[in-house]
Short mmCIF file of C-alpha atoms in Angstrom, two decimals:
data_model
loop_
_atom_site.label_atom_id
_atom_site.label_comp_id
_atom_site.label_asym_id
_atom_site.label_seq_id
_atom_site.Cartn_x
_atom_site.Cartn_y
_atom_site.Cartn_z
CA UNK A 1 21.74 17.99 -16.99
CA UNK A 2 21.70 14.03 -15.97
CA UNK A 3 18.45 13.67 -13.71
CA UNK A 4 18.86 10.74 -11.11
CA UNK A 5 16.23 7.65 -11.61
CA UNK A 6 13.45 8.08 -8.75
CA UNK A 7 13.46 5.02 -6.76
CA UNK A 8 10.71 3.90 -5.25
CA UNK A 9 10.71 1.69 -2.32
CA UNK A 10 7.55 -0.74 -2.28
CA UNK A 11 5.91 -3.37 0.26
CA UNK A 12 3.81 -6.32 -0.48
CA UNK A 13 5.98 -6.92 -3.91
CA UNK A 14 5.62 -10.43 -4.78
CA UNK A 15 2.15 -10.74 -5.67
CA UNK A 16 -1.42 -8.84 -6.45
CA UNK A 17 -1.33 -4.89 -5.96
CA UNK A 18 1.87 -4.59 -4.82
CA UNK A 19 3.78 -6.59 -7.63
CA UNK A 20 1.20 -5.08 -10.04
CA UNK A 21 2.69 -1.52 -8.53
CA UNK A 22 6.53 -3.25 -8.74
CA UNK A 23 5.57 -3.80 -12.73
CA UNK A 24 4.21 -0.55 -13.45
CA UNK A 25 7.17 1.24 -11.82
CA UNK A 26 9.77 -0.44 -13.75
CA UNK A 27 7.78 -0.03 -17.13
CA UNK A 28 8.13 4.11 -16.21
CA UNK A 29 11.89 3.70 -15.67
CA UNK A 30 11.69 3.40 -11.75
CA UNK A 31 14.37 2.26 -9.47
CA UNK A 32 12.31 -0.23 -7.10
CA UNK A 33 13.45 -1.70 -4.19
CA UNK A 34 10.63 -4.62 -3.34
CA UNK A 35 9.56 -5.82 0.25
CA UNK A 36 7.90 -9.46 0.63
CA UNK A 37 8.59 -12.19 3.03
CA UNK A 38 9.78 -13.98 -0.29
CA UNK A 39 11.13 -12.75 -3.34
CA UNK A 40 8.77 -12.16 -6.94
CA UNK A 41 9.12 -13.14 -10.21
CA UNK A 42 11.01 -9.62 -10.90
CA UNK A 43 14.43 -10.19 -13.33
CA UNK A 44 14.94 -6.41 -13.68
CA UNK A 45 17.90 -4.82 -13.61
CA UNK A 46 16.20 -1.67 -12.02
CA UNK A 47 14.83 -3.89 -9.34
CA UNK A 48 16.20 -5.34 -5.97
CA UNK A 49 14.09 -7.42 -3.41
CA UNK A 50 14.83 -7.20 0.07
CA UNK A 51 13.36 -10.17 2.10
CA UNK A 52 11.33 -9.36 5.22
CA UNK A 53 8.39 -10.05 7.69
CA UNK A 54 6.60 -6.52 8.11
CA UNK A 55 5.24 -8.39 11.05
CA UNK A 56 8.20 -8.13 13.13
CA UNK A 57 7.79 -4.84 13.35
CA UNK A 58 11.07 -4.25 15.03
CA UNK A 59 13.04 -5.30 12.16
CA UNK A 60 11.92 -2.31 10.23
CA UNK A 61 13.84 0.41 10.40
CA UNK A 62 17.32 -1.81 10.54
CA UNK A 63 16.11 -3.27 7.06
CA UNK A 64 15.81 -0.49 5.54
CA UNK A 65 18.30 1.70 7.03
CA UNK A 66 20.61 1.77 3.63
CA UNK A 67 17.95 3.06 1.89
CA UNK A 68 17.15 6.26 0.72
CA UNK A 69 14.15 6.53 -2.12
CA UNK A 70 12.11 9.33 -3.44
CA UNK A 71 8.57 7.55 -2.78
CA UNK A 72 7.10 4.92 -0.83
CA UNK A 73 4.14 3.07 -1.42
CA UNK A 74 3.19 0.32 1.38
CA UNK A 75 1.09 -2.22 -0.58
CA UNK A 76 1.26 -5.42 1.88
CA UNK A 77 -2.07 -6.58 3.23
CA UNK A 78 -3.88 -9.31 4.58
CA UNK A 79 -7.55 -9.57 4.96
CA UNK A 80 -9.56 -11.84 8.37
CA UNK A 81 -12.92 -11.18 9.27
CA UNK A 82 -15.14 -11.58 11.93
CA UNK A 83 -18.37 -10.40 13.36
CA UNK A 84 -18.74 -9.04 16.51
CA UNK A 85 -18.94 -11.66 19.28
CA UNK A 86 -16.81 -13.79 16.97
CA UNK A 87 -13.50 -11.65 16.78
CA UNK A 88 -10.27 -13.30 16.81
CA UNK A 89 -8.34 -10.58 18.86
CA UNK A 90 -4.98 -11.53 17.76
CA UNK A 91 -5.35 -11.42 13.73
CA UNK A 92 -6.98 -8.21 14.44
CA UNK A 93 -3.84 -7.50 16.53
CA UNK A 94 -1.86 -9.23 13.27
CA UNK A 95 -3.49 -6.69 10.67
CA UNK A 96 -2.77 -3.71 13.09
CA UNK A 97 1.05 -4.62 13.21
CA UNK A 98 1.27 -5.13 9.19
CA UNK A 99 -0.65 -2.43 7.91
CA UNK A 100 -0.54 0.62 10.38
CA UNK A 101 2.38 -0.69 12.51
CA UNK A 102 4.78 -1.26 9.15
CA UNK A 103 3.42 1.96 7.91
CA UNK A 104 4.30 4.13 10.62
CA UNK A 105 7.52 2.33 11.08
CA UNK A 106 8.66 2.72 7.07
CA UNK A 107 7.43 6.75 7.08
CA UNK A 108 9.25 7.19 10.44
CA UNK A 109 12.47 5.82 8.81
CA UNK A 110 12.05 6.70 5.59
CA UNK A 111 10.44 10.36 5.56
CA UNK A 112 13.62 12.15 7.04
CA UNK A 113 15.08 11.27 3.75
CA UNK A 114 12.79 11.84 1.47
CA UNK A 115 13.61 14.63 -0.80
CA UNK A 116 12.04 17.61 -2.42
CA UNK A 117 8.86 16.38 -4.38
CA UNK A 118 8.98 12.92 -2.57
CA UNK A 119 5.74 10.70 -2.07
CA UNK A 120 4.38 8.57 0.49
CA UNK A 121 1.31 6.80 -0.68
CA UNK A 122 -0.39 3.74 1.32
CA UNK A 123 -3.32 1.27 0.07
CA UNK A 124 -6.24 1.80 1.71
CA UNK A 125 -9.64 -0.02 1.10
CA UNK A 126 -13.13 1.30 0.34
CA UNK A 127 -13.79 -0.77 3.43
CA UNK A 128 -12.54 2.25 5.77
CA UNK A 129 -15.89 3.52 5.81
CA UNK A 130 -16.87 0.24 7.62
CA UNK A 131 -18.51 -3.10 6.21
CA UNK A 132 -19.93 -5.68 7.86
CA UNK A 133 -17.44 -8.33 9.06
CA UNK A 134 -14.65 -6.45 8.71
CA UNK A 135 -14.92 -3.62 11.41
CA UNK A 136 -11.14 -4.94 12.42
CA UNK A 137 -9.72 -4.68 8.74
CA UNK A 138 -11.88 -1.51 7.69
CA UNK A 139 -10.15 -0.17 11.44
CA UNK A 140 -6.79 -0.77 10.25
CA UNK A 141 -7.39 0.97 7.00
CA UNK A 142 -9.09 3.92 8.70
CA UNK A 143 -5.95 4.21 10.38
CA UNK A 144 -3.76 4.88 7.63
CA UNK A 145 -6.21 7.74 6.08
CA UNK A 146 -5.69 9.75 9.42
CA UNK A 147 -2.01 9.11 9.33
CA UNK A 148 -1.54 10.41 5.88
CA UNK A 149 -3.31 13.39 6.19
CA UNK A 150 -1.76 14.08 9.69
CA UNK A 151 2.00 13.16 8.10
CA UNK A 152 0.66 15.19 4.92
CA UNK A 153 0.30 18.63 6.85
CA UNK A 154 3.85 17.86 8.37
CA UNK A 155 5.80 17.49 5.10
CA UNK A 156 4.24 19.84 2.92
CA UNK A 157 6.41 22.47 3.63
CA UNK A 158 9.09 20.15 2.04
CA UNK A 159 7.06 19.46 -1.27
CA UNK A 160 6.26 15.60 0.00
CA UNK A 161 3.29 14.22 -0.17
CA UNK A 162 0.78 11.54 1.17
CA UNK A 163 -1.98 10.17 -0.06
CA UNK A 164 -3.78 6.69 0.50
CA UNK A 165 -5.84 4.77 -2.62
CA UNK A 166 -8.43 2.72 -1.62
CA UNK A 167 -9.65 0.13 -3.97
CA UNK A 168 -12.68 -2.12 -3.70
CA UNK A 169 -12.89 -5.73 -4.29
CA UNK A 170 -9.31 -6.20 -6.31
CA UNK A 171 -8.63 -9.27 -8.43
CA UNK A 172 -5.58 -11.08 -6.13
CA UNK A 173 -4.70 -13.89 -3.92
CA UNK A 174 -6.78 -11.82 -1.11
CA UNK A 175 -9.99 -12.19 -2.82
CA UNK A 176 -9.51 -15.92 -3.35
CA UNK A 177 -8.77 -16.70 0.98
CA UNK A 178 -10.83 -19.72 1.74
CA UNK A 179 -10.50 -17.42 5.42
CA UNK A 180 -13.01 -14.83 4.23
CA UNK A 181 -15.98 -17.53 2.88
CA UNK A 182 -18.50 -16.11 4.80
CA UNK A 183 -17.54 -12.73 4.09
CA UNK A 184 -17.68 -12.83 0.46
CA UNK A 185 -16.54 -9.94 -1.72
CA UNK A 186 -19.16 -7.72 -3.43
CA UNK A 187 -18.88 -7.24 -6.79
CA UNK A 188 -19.09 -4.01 -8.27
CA UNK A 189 -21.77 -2.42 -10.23
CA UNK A 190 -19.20 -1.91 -13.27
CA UNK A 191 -20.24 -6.05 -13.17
CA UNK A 192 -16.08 -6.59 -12.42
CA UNK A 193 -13.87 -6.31 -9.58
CA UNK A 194 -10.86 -3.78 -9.74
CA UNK A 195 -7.77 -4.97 -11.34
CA UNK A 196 -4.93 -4.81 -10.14
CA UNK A 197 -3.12 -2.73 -12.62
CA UNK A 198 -5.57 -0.25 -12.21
CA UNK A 199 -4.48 0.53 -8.68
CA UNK A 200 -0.67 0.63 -10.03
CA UNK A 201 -2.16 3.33 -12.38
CA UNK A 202 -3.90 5.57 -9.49
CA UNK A 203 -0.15 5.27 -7.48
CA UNK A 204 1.75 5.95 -10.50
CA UNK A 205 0.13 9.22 -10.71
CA UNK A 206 0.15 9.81 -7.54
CA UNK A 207 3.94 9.79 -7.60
CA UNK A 208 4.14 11.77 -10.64
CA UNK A 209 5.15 15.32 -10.55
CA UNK A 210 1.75 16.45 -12.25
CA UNK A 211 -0.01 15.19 -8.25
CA UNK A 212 2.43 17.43 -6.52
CA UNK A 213 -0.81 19.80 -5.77
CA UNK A 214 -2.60 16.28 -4.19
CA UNK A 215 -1.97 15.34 -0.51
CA UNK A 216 -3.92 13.71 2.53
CA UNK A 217 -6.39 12.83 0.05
CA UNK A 218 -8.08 9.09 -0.05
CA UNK A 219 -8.63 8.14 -4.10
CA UNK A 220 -11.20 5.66 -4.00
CA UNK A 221 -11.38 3.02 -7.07
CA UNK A 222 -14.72 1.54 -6.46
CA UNK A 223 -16.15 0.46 -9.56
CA UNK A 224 -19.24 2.22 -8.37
CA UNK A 225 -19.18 0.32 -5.02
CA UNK A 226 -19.87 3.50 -2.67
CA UNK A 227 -22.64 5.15 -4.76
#
């Protein structure tokens, strides 16, 4: 019996969690399509890049309407912060459109096709329980833990599931923005922030057919942050 490659279908792909998730995928025999504004670093023959903006929004679903995976994992993310009295309304607005907008725009496409045993999983942030400075950001992330456990209930019947990780403080590109300097990242009590590799590993098992049992659930890798 010749079972077909799953092909997974990821955001955010040329750098930090997302190309960490791209790398991961490929090393377990995935079929990855990759979303970034520009391409990675990805030679693979398993591995095509498709070059968009998530933040025009409207472009979504006509990007990706040739494509038909068995997971998706929606990975892009930008961080700005602001305290209250200081908010910039529009990259609050900007964080909205790329992280709960895209999402709900990809699963709307995307889930109709989704086969038996299919997975949605987005990347979430400790933050969603709030944090100082980041009520907009730790809002958008919120967001996506109600929307995969309302979109998990929905497609369970057809054996697909949704699930968010949330990491802490992850070692990429985000953690380095000269934007967030008086925000600055706490670090762990494990004395390290998250790697991103070990995200890759939570959604790699998350798509696996041993998580089928695991849906509108929020995994948190914290490094101890939330105890």
């Amino acid at each position: 019996m010749v079972h077909m490659r799953p092909h997974a279908l990821v955001t955010g792909a040329s750098s930090g969690i997302g190309a960490a998730i791209v790398e991961r995928l490929l090393r377990d025999g995935w079929r990855v399509t990759g979303i970034s504004r520009r391409a990675g670093l990805f030679e693979h023959p398993a591995f095509d890049h498709v070059s968009l903006d998530l933040a025009d929004v409207g472009a979504i679903a006509d990007a990706v309407a040739g494509i038909a995976p068995t997971a998706l994992v929606h990975a892009a993310g930008m961080l700005r912060v602001g305290h209250l009295g200081l908010l910039d309304h529009e990259e609050g607005a900007a964080m909205w459109r790329l992280h709960v907008d895209a999402a709900e725009r990809l699963a709307n496409a995307l889930a109709p096709r989704l086969p038996k045993g299919g997975r949605i999983v987005f990347i979430g942030s400790r933050t969603a329980s709030g944090a100082s400075g980041r009520g907009q950001y730790a809002a958008t992330k919120a967001a996506l833990i109600a929307l995969a456990r309302s979109w998990a209930i929905e497609l369970a019947p057809r054996g697909v599931t949704v699930n968010v990780v949330a990491p802490a403080a992850t070692e990429t590109p985000m953690l380095k923005d000269p934007s967030r300097a008086d925000v600055a990242p706490k670090l762990p009590p494990i004395g390290r922030y998250i790697r991103p590799e070990e995200v890759a590993g939570a959604v790699a098992f998350l798509l696996s057919a041993e998580a089928a049992a695991i849906t509108g659930q929020q995994l948190v890798i914290c490094g101890g942050s939330s105890l």
